[in-house]
Coordinates of C-alpha atoms and ligand atoms in Angstrom, one line a residue:
M1 CA -57.6 -36.6 16.7
K2 CA -55.6 -36.0 19.9
D3 CA -56.2 -38.1 23.0
F4 CA -56.5 -35.6 25.8
R5 CA -54.9 -38.1 28.3
E6 CA -51.6 -37.7 26.4
C7 CA -51.9 -34.0 26.1
T8 CA -50.5 -31.0 28.0
V9 CA -52.4 -27.7 28.2
Y10 CA -50.6 -24.4 28.5
E11 CA -52.5 -21.5 30.0
I12 CA -52.0 -18.0 28.7
Y13 CA -53.0 -14.8 30.4
P14 CA -52.8 -12.7 27.3
K15 CA -52.6 -9.4 29.1
S16 CA -49.3 -10.4 30.7
F17 CA -47.8 -12.6 27.9
L18 CA -46.3 -10.4 25.2
D19 CA -47.0 -6.8 24.2
T20 CA -46.2 -6.1 20.6
N21 CA -47.6 -2.5 20.2
G22 CA -46.0 -0.8 23.2
D23 CA -49.2 0.0 25.1
G24 CA -48.1 -2.0 28.1
L25 CA -50.8 -4.7 27.7
G26 CA -50.2 -8.1 26.0
E27 CA -52.4 -9.1 23.2
L28 CA -53.3 -11.9 20.8
R29 CA -50.5 -11.0 18.4
G30 CA -48.1 -11.5 21.2
V31 CA -49.3 -15.1 21.5
T32 CA -48.9 -15.7 17.8
R33 CA -45.3 -14.3 18.0
K34 CA -44.4 -16.9 20.6
L35 CA -45.9 -20.0 19.0
D36 CA -42.5 -21.4 18.2
Y37 CA -41.5 -21.2 21.8
L38 CA -44.7 -23.1 22.8
K39 CA -44.1 -25.6 20.0
E40 CA -40.6 -26.1 21.3
L41 CA -42.0 -26.7 24.8
G42 CA -44.3 -29.3 23.2
V43 CA -47.7 -28.3 24.5
D44 CA -50.9 -29.4 22.7
Y45 CA -53.4 -26.8 23.6
L46 CA -53.4 -23.2 24.6
W47 CA -56.0 -22.1 27.1
L48 CA -56.4 -18.4 26.6
T49 CA -58.1 -16.4 29.4
P50 CA -61.0 -14.2 28.2
F51 CA -60.1 -11.6 25.6
F52 CA -63.7 -10.6 24.8
V53 CA -65.1 -7.1 25.0
S54 CA -65.0 -6.2 28.7
P55 CA -64.6 -3.2 31.0
Q56 CA -61.7 -5.3 32.6
N57 CA -62.9 -4.9 36.2
D58 CA -61.8 -8.5 36.6
N59 CA -59.4 -8.7 33.7
G60 CA -61.9 -10.0 31.2
Y61 CA -63.9 -12.3 33.5
D62 CA -66.5 -9.6 33.2
V63 CA -67.6 -10.1 29.6
A64 CA -69.7 -7.5 27.9
D65 CA -69.9 -9.2 24.5
Y66 CA -69.1 -12.9 24.0
R67 CA -68.7 -12.6 20.3
R68 CA -66.3 -9.7 19.9
I69 CA -62.7 -9.2 20.8
D70 CA -61.7 -6.4 23.1
P71 CA -59.7 -4.0 20.9
R72 CA -57.0 -4.0 23.6
Y73 CA -56.4 -7.6 22.8
G74 CA -56.6 -7.2 19.0
T75 CA -59.1 -8.0 16.2
M76 CA -61.0 -11.0 14.9
E77 CA -58.3 -11.2 12.2
D78 CA -55.7 -11.4 14.8
F79 CA -57.6 -14.3 16.4
E80 CA -58.0 -16.1 13.1
E81 CA -54.3 -15.7 12.4
L82 CA -53.4 -17.1 15.8
S83 CA -55.8 -20.0 15.3
R84 CA -54.3 -20.8 11.9
E85 CA -50.7 -20.5 13.0
A86 CA -51.3 -22.6 16.1
A87 CA -53.1 -25.3 14.0
R88 CA -50.1 -25.3 11.6
R89 CA -47.9 -26.3 14.6
G90 CA -50.4 -28.9 15.8
I91 CA -51.6 -26.7 18.7
G92 CA -55.3 -26.2 19.4
L93 CA -56.9 -23.2 21.0
M94 CA -59.1 -23.5 24.1
L95 CA -61.3 -20.5 25.0
D96 CA -62.3 -19.5 28.4
M97 CA -66.1 -19.1 28.6
V98 CA -67.5 -17.1 31.5
F99 CA -71.2 -18.1 31.7
N100 CA -72.0 -17.9 35.4
H101 CA -72.2 -14.1 35.0
T102 CA -71.9 -11.3 32.5
S103 CA -70.5 -7.8 33.0
T104 CA -73.1 -5.2 34.0
D105 CA -72.0 -3.5 30.7
H106 CA -73.4 -6.4 28.7
E107 CA -76.3 -5.5 26.5
W108 CA -78.5 -8.0 28.3
F109 CA -77.9 -6.3 31.6
R110 CA -78.3 -2.9 30.2
K111 CA -81.7 -3.9 28.8
A112 CA -82.6 -5.4 32.2
L113 CA -81.7 -2.1 33.9
A114 CA -83.9 -0.3 31.4
G115 CA -86.8 -2.5 32.8
D116 CA -87.2 -4.9 29.8
P117 CA -88.8 -7.9 31.5
K118 CA -87.3 -10.4 29.0
Y119 CA -83.8 -9.4 30.0
K120 CA -84.6 -8.9 33.7
A121 CA -85.4 -12.6 33.6
Y122 CA -81.8 -13.3 32.3
Y123 CA -80.5 -12.3 35.7
I124 CA -81.4 -12.9 39.4
F125 CA -83.3 -10.0 40.8
K126 CA -85.0 -10.4 44.2
K127 CA -86.7 -8.2 46.8
G128 CA -84.8 -7.5 50.0
K129 CA -86.0 -8.7 53.4
P130 CA -88.8 -6.8 55.0
D131 CA -86.3 -4.7 56.9
G132 CA -84.7 -3.7 53.6
T133 CA -81.5 -5.8 54.0
P134 CA -80.4 -8.0 51.1
P135 CA -82.5 -11.2 50.2
T136 CA -79.9 -13.5 51.8
N137 CA -76.7 -13.1 53.8
W138 CA -74.5 -14.6 51.0
E139 CA -71.1 -13.1 50.5
S140 CA -69.4 -12.2 47.3
K141 CA -66.2 -14.2 46.6
F142 CA -64.5 -10.8 46.3
G143 CA -65.7 -9.5 49.7
G144 CA -68.9 -7.9 50.9
S145 CA -72.5 -8.8 50.2
A146 CA -73.3 -10.9 47.0
W147 CA -76.3 -8.6 46.4
E148 CA -76.4 -5.1 44.9
Y149 CA -79.4 -2.8 45.5
L150 CA -81.1 -1.0 42.6
P151 CA -83.4 1.7 43.9
Q152 CA -85.3 2.0 40.6
F153 CA -86.7 -1.5 41.1
D154 CA -86.4 -1.6 44.9
E155 CA -84.7 -4.9 44.2
Y156 CA -81.3 -6.5 44.5
Y157 CA -79.4 -8.5 41.9
L158 CA -77.1 -11.3 42.7
H159 CA -73.3 -11.2 42.0
L160 CA -71.2 -14.0 43.4
F161 CA -68.1 -12.0 42.3
D162 CA -67.7 -8.3 41.7
K163 CA -70.8 -6.1 41.7
T164 CA -70.1 -5.5 38.0
Q165 CA -70.4 -9.3 37.4
A166 CA -74.1 -10.1 37.5
D167 CA -75.1 -13.7 37.8
L168 CA -77.1 -15.2 34.9
N169 CA -80.3 -17.0 35.6
W170 CA -79.7 -20.5 34.1
D171 CA -83.2 -21.6 35.1
N172 CA -84.4 -19.5 32.2
P173 CA -84.3 -21.6 29.0
E174 CA -83.6 -18.5 26.9
V175 CA -80.3 -18.0 28.8
R176 CA -79.3 -21.5 28.1
Q177 CA -80.0 -21.1 24.5
E178 CA -78.0 -17.9 24.3
V179 CA -75.0 -19.7 25.9
A180 CA -75.2 -22.6 23.5
D181 CA -75.3 -20.1 20.6
V182 CA -72.1 -18.5 21.8
V183 CA -70.3 -21.8 22.2
R184 CA -71.4 -22.8 18.6
F185 CA -70.2 -19.4 17.3
W186 CA -66.6 -20.1 18.6
M187 CA -66.8 -23.8 17.4
D188 CA -67.5 -22.5 14.0
K189 CA -64.3 -20.4 14.2
G190 CA -62.3 -23.6 14.7
V191 CA -61.7 -23.5 18.5
R192 CA -60.6 -27.0 19.7
G193 CA -61.5 -26.7 23.4
F194 CA -63.3 -24.8 26.1
R195 CA -62.6 -24.0 29.7
F196 CA -65.8 -23.1 31.5
D197 CA -65.4 -20.6 34.3
V198 CA -66.9 -21.5 37.8
I199 CA -69.3 -23.6 35.9
N200 CA -70.6 -25.5 38.9
L201 CA -72.1 -22.3 40.3
I202 CA -74.7 -21.9 37.6
S203 CA -77.6 -23.7 39.1
K204 CA -78.8 -21.8 42.2
G205 CA -80.8 -23.7 44.8
A206 CA -82.8 -22.2 47.6
F207 CA -82.3 -18.5 48.4
E208 CA -81.8 -18.8 52.1
D209 CA -79.6 -17.3 54.7
D210 CA -76.6 -19.4 55.4
D211 CA -76.1 -19.8 59.2
R212 CA -72.9 -22.0 58.6
G213 CA -71.0 -20.2 55.9
D214 CA -70.9 -17.6 53.1
G215 CA -73.8 -19.1 51.2
R216 CA -71.9 -21.4 48.9
R217 CA -73.7 -24.5 49.9
F218 CA -76.9 -23.1 48.3
Y219 CA -75.4 -22.6 44.8
T220 CA -72.4 -24.9 44.5
D221 CA -73.1 -28.1 42.5
G222 CA -76.7 -26.9 42.6
P223 CA -79.8 -28.9 41.9
R224 CA -79.9 -28.8 38.1
I225 CA -76.2 -28.5 37.4
H226 CA -75.8 -31.9 35.7
E227 CA -78.9 -31.4 33.6
Y228 CA -77.6 -28.0 32.3
L229 CA -74.2 -29.4 31.5
Q230 CA -75.6 -32.4 29.6
E231 CA -77.9 -30.1 27.7
L232 CA -75.0 -27.8 26.7
N233 CA -72.9 -30.8 25.8
Q234 CA -75.6 -32.2 23.5
R235 CA -76.3 -28.8 21.9
T236 CA -72.7 -27.9 21.2
F237 CA -69.3 -29.5 21.9
G238 CA -70.7 -33.0 22.4
R239 CA -71.3 -33.1 18.6
D240 CA -67.6 -32.8 17.9
P241 CA -65.6 -35.5 19.6
G242 CA -62.4 -33.6 18.8
I243 CA -63.2 -30.8 21.3
I244 CA -61.9 -31.0 24.8
T245 CA -63.6 -29.3 27.7
V246 CA -62.6 -28.5 31.3
G247 CA -64.8 -27.2 34.0
E248 CA -63.6 -25.0 36.8
M249 CA -65.3 -26.4 39.8
S250 CA -65.4 -24.2 42.8
S251 CA -65.6 -25.9 46.3
T252 CA -67.0 -29.0 44.6
T253 CA -67.3 -32.6 45.8
M254 CA -65.7 -35.7 44.3
E255 CA -69.0 -37.3 43.9
N256 CA -70.2 -34.5 41.6
C257 CA -66.9 -34.7 39.6
F258 CA -67.4 -38.4 38.9
R259 CA -70.3 -37.1 36.8
Y260 CA -68.9 -33.9 35.5
A261 CA -65.8 -35.7 34.1
G262 CA -67.0 -39.2 33.6
A263 CA -65.7 -41.4 30.8
D264 CA -69.2 -41.5 29.3
G265 CA -68.5 -38.0 28.1
R266 CA -72.0 -36.8 28.9
E267 CA -70.8 -33.6 30.6
L268 CA -67.1 -32.5 30.3
S269 CA -63.8 -34.0 29.5
M270 CA -62.2 -33.1 32.8
V271 CA -62.4 -30.9 35.9
F272 CA -60.3 -28.5 37.9
S273 CA -60.8 -28.9 41.6
F274 CA -59.0 -26.7 44.2
H275 CA -59.0 -28.5 47.5
H276 CA -55.3 -29.4 47.3
L277 CA -54.6 -25.7 47.0
K278 CA -56.4 -24.7 50.2
V279 CA -53.8 -26.4 52.4
D280 CA -52.4 -23.0 53.3
F281 CA -55.8 -21.6 54.1
M282 CA -57.8 -21.8 57.3
G283 CA -60.8 -23.8 56.0
N284 CA -62.1 -21.7 53.1
E285 CA -60.5 -18.5 54.5
K286 CA -57.6 -17.6 52.3
W287 CA -56.7 -14.2 53.8
V288 CA -54.7 -15.6 56.6
L289 CA -51.1 -16.8 57.1
V290 CA -50.8 -20.4 58.1
P291 CA -48.1 -23.0 57.3
T292 CA -48.8 -25.5 54.5
D293 CA -50.3 -28.7 55.8
F294 CA -48.3 -31.3 53.9
A295 CA -50.2 -34.3 55.3
K296 CA -53.4 -32.7 54.1
L297 CA -52.0 -31.9 50.7
K298 CA -51.0 -35.6 50.1
E299 CA -54.3 -36.8 51.5
I300 CA -56.3 -34.6 49.1
L301 CA -54.2 -35.2 46.0
F302 CA -54.1 -38.9 46.6
S303 CA -57.8 -39.3 47.4
W304 CA -58.8 -37.4 44.3
Q305 CA -56.4 -39.5 42.2
S306 CA -57.7 -42.8 43.5
G307 CA -61.3 -41.7 43.6
M308 CA -61.5 -40.4 40.1
A309 CA -59.6 -43.4 38.8
A310 CA -62.0 -45.8 40.5
H311 CA -64.9 -44.0 38.8
D312 CA -63.2 -43.7 35.5
A313 CA -63.4 -39.9 35.7
W314 CA -60.7 -37.5 34.6
N315 CA -58.8 -34.8 36.4
A316 CA -57.0 -31.7 35.2
V317 CA -53.9 -31.7 37.3
F318 CA -52.1 -28.5 38.1
W319 CA -50.5 -26.3 40.7
C320 CA -50.6 -22.9 39.0
N321 CA -53.1 -20.7 37.2
H322 CA -53.8 -17.0 37.0
D323 CA -55.7 -17.1 40.4
Q324 CA -52.9 -18.9 42.3
P325 CA -49.6 -17.8 43.7
R326 CA -46.5 -19.2 42.0
V327 CA -45.9 -22.7 43.1
V328 CA -42.1 -22.5 43.4
S329 CA -42.7 -19.7 46.0
R330 CA -45.6 -21.5 47.6
F331 CA -44.4 -25.1 48.0
G332 CA -40.8 -24.8 46.8
D333 CA -37.9 -22.5 47.4
E334 CA -37.1 -19.2 45.7
G335 CA -33.5 -19.3 46.8
T336 CA -30.8 -22.0 46.9
Y337 CA -33.0 -24.8 45.7
W338 CA -35.0 -22.8 43.2
K339 CA -34.2 -25.1 40.3
Q340 CA -34.5 -28.4 42.1
S341 CA -37.7 -27.5 43.8
A342 CA -39.3 -26.2 40.6
K343 CA -38.4 -29.5 38.8
M344 CA -39.6 -31.6 41.7
L345 CA -43.0 -29.8 41.8
A346 CA -43.3 -30.4 38.0
D347 CA -42.6 -34.1 38.4
V348 CA -45.3 -34.4 41.1
I349 CA -48.0 -33.0 38.8
H350 CA -46.9 -34.4 35.4
C351 CA -46.6 -38.0 36.5
L352 CA -50.1 -38.0 38.0
R353 CA -53.2 -39.5 36.3
G354 CA -54.9 -36.6 34.6
T355 CA -54.2 -33.9 32.0
P356 CA -51.5 -31.5 33.2
Y357 CA -51.9 -27.7 32.9
I358 CA -48.9 -25.4 32.9
Y359 CA -49.4 -21.7 33.6
Q360 CA -47.3 -19.3 31.6
G361 CA -43.9 -18.8 33.3
E362 CA -44.2 -21.9 35.4
E363 CA -42.0 -23.7 32.9
I364 CA -39.2 -21.3 33.7
G365 CA -39.7 -21.2 37.4
M366 CA -41.2 -17.8 37.8
T367 CA -41.8 -16.7 41.4
N368 CA -44.3 -14.6 43.2
A369 CA -44.5 -10.9 42.3
G370 CA -42.3 -9.6 45.1
F371 CA -44.1 -6.3 45.2
T372 CA -42.8 -3.7 47.6
D373 CA -45.6 -1.3 47.6
L374 CA -49.4 -1.5 47.9
S375 CA -49.8 0.7 44.8
Q376 CA -48.4 -2.2 42.7
Y377 CA -51.4 -4.4 43.3
R378 CA -54.1 -4.4 40.5
D379 CA -56.5 -7.3 41.4
V380 CA -60.0 -6.3 42.6
E381 CA -60.0 -9.3 44.9
S382 CA -56.7 -8.3 46.6
L383 CA -57.7 -4.6 46.9
N384 CA -61.2 -5.4 48.4
H385 CA -59.8 -7.9 50.9
F386 CA -57.0 -5.6 51.9
Q387 CA -59.7 -3.1 52.9
I388 CA -61.7 -5.7 54.6
L389 CA -58.7 -6.8 56.7
R390 CA -58.0 -3.1 57.6
D391 CA -61.6 -2.5 58.5
K392 CA -61.4 -5.5 60.9
G393 CA -58.6 -3.6 62.6
M394 CA -55.6 -5.4 61.1
S395 CA -52.4 -3.3 60.8
E396 CA -51.5 -2.2 57.3
E397 CA -48.3 -4.2 57.5
S398 CA -50.0 -7.5 58.5
A399 CA -52.7 -7.1 55.8
Y400 CA -49.9 -6.4 53.3
N401 CA -48.0 -9.5 54.3
I402 CA -51.1 -11.6 53.6
L403 CA -51.4 -10.0 50.1
K404 CA -47.8 -10.8 49.4
V405 CA -48.5 -14.5 49.9
H406 CA -52.0 -15.0 48.6
S407 CA -52.7 -12.3 46.0
R408 CA -53.7 -13.4 42.6
D409 CA -51.4 -10.7 41.2
N410 CA -48.5 -13.0 42.2
S411 CA -49.1 -14.9 39.0
R412 CA -50.1 -12.0 36.8
T413 CA -46.8 -10.2 36.5
P414 CA -45.5 -10.1 32.9
M415 CA -43.9 -13.2 31.4
Q416 CA -40.1 -13.0 31.7
W417 CA -38.7 -13.4 28.2
T418 CA -35.3 -11.9 28.6
D419 CA -33.0 -10.3 31.1
G420 CA -33.5 -6.9 29.4
E421 CA -35.8 -3.9 30.0
N422 CA -39.2 -5.0 31.2
A423 CA -38.1 -8.6 30.7
G424 CA -38.7 -8.2 27.0
F425 CA -42.5 -8.1 27.7
T426 CA -43.1 -4.5 26.5
A427 CA -41.4 -1.5 25.0
G428 CA -43.8 0.7 26.9
T429 CA -44.9 0.8 30.6
P430 CA -46.2 -2.6 31.7
W431 CA -49.8 -2.5 33.2
I432 CA -48.4 -4.4 36.2
S433 CA -44.8 -4.4 37.5
V434 CA -42.3 -6.8 36.1
N435 CA -40.5 -8.9 38.6
P436 CA -36.9 -7.7 38.8
N437 CA -35.7 -11.2 39.1
C438 CA -36.1 -11.4 35.3
R439 CA -32.3 -10.7 35.4
H440 CA -31.8 -14.4 36.2
I441 CA -35.2 -16.0 35.6
N442 CA -36.1 -15.7 31.9
A443 CA -37.0 -17.9 29.0
E444 CA -34.1 -16.8 26.8
S445 CA -31.5 -18.2 29.1
Q446 CA -33.4 -21.5 29.6
V447 CA -34.6 -22.7 26.2
G448 CA -31.2 -24.0 25.0
D449 CA -29.9 -25.1 28.4
P450 CA -30.4 -28.9 28.8
D451 CA -30.3 -28.5 32.6
S452 CA -33.0 -25.8 32.8
I453 CA -36.5 -25.9 34.3
F454 CA -37.8 -25.3 30.8
S455 CA -36.0 -28.4 29.5
H456 CA -37.3 -30.4 32.4
Y457 CA -40.9 -29.5 31.5
R458 CA -40.3 -30.3 27.9
A459 CA -39.0 -33.7 28.9
L460 CA -42.1 -34.4 31.0
I461 CA -44.4 -33.4 28.2
R462 CA -42.6 -35.9 25.9
L463 CA -42.6 -38.7 28.4
R464 CA -46.4 -38.5 28.7
K465 CA -46.7 -39.1 25.0
E466 CA -44.1 -41.8 25.0
Y467 CA -45.2 -43.9 28.0
A468 CA -48.8 -45.0 28.3
V469 CA -48.1 -45.8 32.0
I470 CA -48.1 -42.0 32.5
S471 CA -51.2 -41.2 30.4
R472 CA -53.2 -44.3 31.3
G473 CA -51.8 -46.0 34.3
D474 CA -53.6 -46.6 37.5
F475 CA -52.7 -44.8 40.7
A476 CA -51.5 -45.9 44.2
P477 CA -50.0 -43.8 46.9
L478 CA -46.8 -45.0 48.6
D479 CA -46.0 -44.5 52.2
Q480 CA -48.7 -41.9 52.7
A481 CA -47.7 -41.2 56.3
D482 CA -44.1 -40.1 55.6
P483 CA -43.8 -36.5 56.8
A484 CA -41.5 -35.3 54.0
V485 CA -41.8 -37.6 51.0
L486 CA -44.6 -37.5 48.4
A487 CA -44.4 -40.8 46.4
Y488 CA -46.8 -42.8 44.3
R489 CA -46.9 -45.6 41.8
R490 CA -48.6 -46.0 38.4
R491 CA -49.1 -49.2 36.5
W492 CA -50.1 -50.0 33.0
K493 CA -49.8 -53.4 31.4
G494 CA -46.2 -54.5 32.0
D495 CA -45.0 -51.1 33.0
T496 CA -44.6 -49.7 36.5
L497 CA -43.7 -46.1 37.2
Y498 CA -42.6 -44.7 40.6
C499 CA -42.5 -40.9 41.3
I500 CA -40.6 -40.2 44.5
N501 CA -40.2 -36.7 45.8
N502 CA -38.6 -35.0 48.8
F503 CA -40.9 -32.1 49.4
Y504 CA -38.5 -30.3 51.7
P505 CA -35.1 -28.6 51.8
K506 CA -33.9 -31.1 54.5
P507 CA -32.2 -34.3 53.2
C508 CA -34.0 -37.5 54.3
R509 CA -33.7 -41.2 54.0
W510 CA -36.6 -43.1 52.5
T511 CA -37.2 -46.7 51.8
C512 CA -39.7 -47.7 49.2
P513 CA -42.3 -50.1 50.6
E514 CA -42.3 -52.0 47.3
P515 CA -39.3 -53.7 45.7
L516 CA -37.7 -51.5 43.1
D517 CA -35.6 -54.2 41.5
G518 CA -35.3 -53.8 37.8
C519 CA -36.1 -50.1 37.8
T520 CA -34.3 -47.6 35.7
L521 CA -34.2 -43.9 36.0
L522 CA -36.5 -42.0 33.6
L523 CA -36.0 -38.5 35.0
A524 CA -34.4 -36.8 38.0
N525 CA -33.6 -33.3 39.2
Y526 CA -30.0 -34.0 40.3
P527 CA -27.5 -35.1 37.5
D528 CA -26.0 -38.0 39.6
A529 CA -29.3 -39.5 40.9
R530 CA -29.3 -43.3 41.4
P531 CA -32.2 -45.6 42.0
G532 CA -32.1 -47.8 45.1
Q533 CA -34.4 -49.4 47.5
T534 CA -33.3 -47.0 50.2
L535 CA -32.8 -43.5 49.0
E536 CA -30.8 -40.7 50.6
L537 CA -32.9 -37.9 49.2
R538 CA -31.2 -34.5 48.9
P539 CA -33.1 -31.2 49.2
Y540 CA -36.2 -31.4 47.0
E541 CA -34.8 -34.4 45.2
S542 CA -37.2 -36.1 42.8
L543 CA -36.8 -39.4 40.9
V544 CA -39.0 -40.9 38.3
L545 CA -38.3 -44.6 37.9
L546 CA -39.6 -47.1 35.4
R547 CA -39.7 -50.9 35.3
R548 CA -40.7 -52.7 32.1
E549 CA -41.6 -56.3 32.1
E550 CA -40.7 -58.2 29.0
S551 CA -43.8 -59.3 27.2
Ligands
LIG601 C1 -62.7 -17.8 38.0 C2 -61.5 -17.1 37.3 C3 -61.2 -15.9 38.0 C4 -62.4 -15.0 38.0 C5 -63.6 -15.7 38.6 C6 -64.9 -14.9 38.2 O1 -62.4 -18.3 39.2 O2 -60.5 -18.0 37.2 O3 -60.1 -15.3 37.5 O4 -62.1 -13.9 38.8 O5 -63.8 -17.0 38.0 O6 -65.2 -15.0 36.9

């Protein structure tokens, strides 16, 4: 059985991974085809974003049937083959379960629409206010009201995301039973892990107007959330200690995460939190352009590291996923220091306390989409928010510039396998444009190159398995006030690890507040790096140092 602290998870967005049948969409067979590449990288688990039957209004996060595979992604036989072939290479599959909501095409919602009271009770229907406006002023995460009116009932239903993603009513025990049955169905198919989509939104509290925000404080980490997670755990994955779980926690608090991801294993193995990725937002508002607040980034990363460690709770650590812009474009450099910055950002994450997650293409330093025309955008969230910004009077150019930075499509362009036609992703027309920089950013050119970003990620994955100080060590920030350097220390038994990073293109001098005698270099992103008490750090320079005490 694998210890998830020593593991690395790789996220695959199948639609953009590899197309093997020329329809322009990636599918499960494409993943199977690339298992040797993933094995070479060294990852332990593949998190596959949803490939279940779905109208694809939110690329599969709108599930219409939890037990069937959308024909666009393949068949159950394709899934079984992938699972078998992955297992043969020591890789486990993690499925992405979307249980906060279903597609309005789901049979349950269709029955609800037909007036069946059993299924109406699966969702959240409410009367409007006396003046006919929605029950509360809550906003959908994708823009507009979170309520959709149905004239046949003179009622609204709740959708925290798109109006085709209706929120399930977890207070109904029948819904919780259905969910557990689905989880068991996939456990029986040999799945080794689950990622639970926006799972901390499932327990709704009071349905009241929010005079301070968009409504999230009424349904985030809601009143019965821990009870529901413990129940699901006991009914399903908690019975198999080999299964790992990660919860996507939207706008959560650390106190709740101590419980979600506690070492007692009563709820989940680990959690994704997102506060460190809001440092280029204005509060919770992402559709703005503001510079990255580096001090805040450090403060958030470090306080979560220390806080979770102090409570023996476990983080999933990451920069990238299918909802985030590419990190090298966001916090690094797409130009001169592309390679150095991509490696530095990798070191920052992979030496932390937590299980690291890599998002497809991150390991070769893929950049933001670089779209040049609005018609290239596909994501419902981007398109809705573009319209909202325009309706507020913003010029098309300004709204477009915001999309360029924050759109989720930045990470959804096809995986860049080669420097050839469509980056080797498809022989057909890709569903979303390929980034033309595949000419110089592609997997083929990096796999055999010992100096590549790919090789650097592979080294980090190995080091985590080799050195318990990385997988188990404690955590302490170093020189938190420094305006350019992000540095921390980890300790385990006789070993001490230092991870020291210049986060900027400007060279800087940095003196470690702790003596570094006896340290040797474990990894660096410049070939001639040298440890020293005072370091002249070059642009984006990163050093990982280790001291071992003789025992
Ligand atoms: C999660 C997913 C995102 C999706 C949303 C609604 O945040 O990662 O892609 O749109 O949930 O299911």
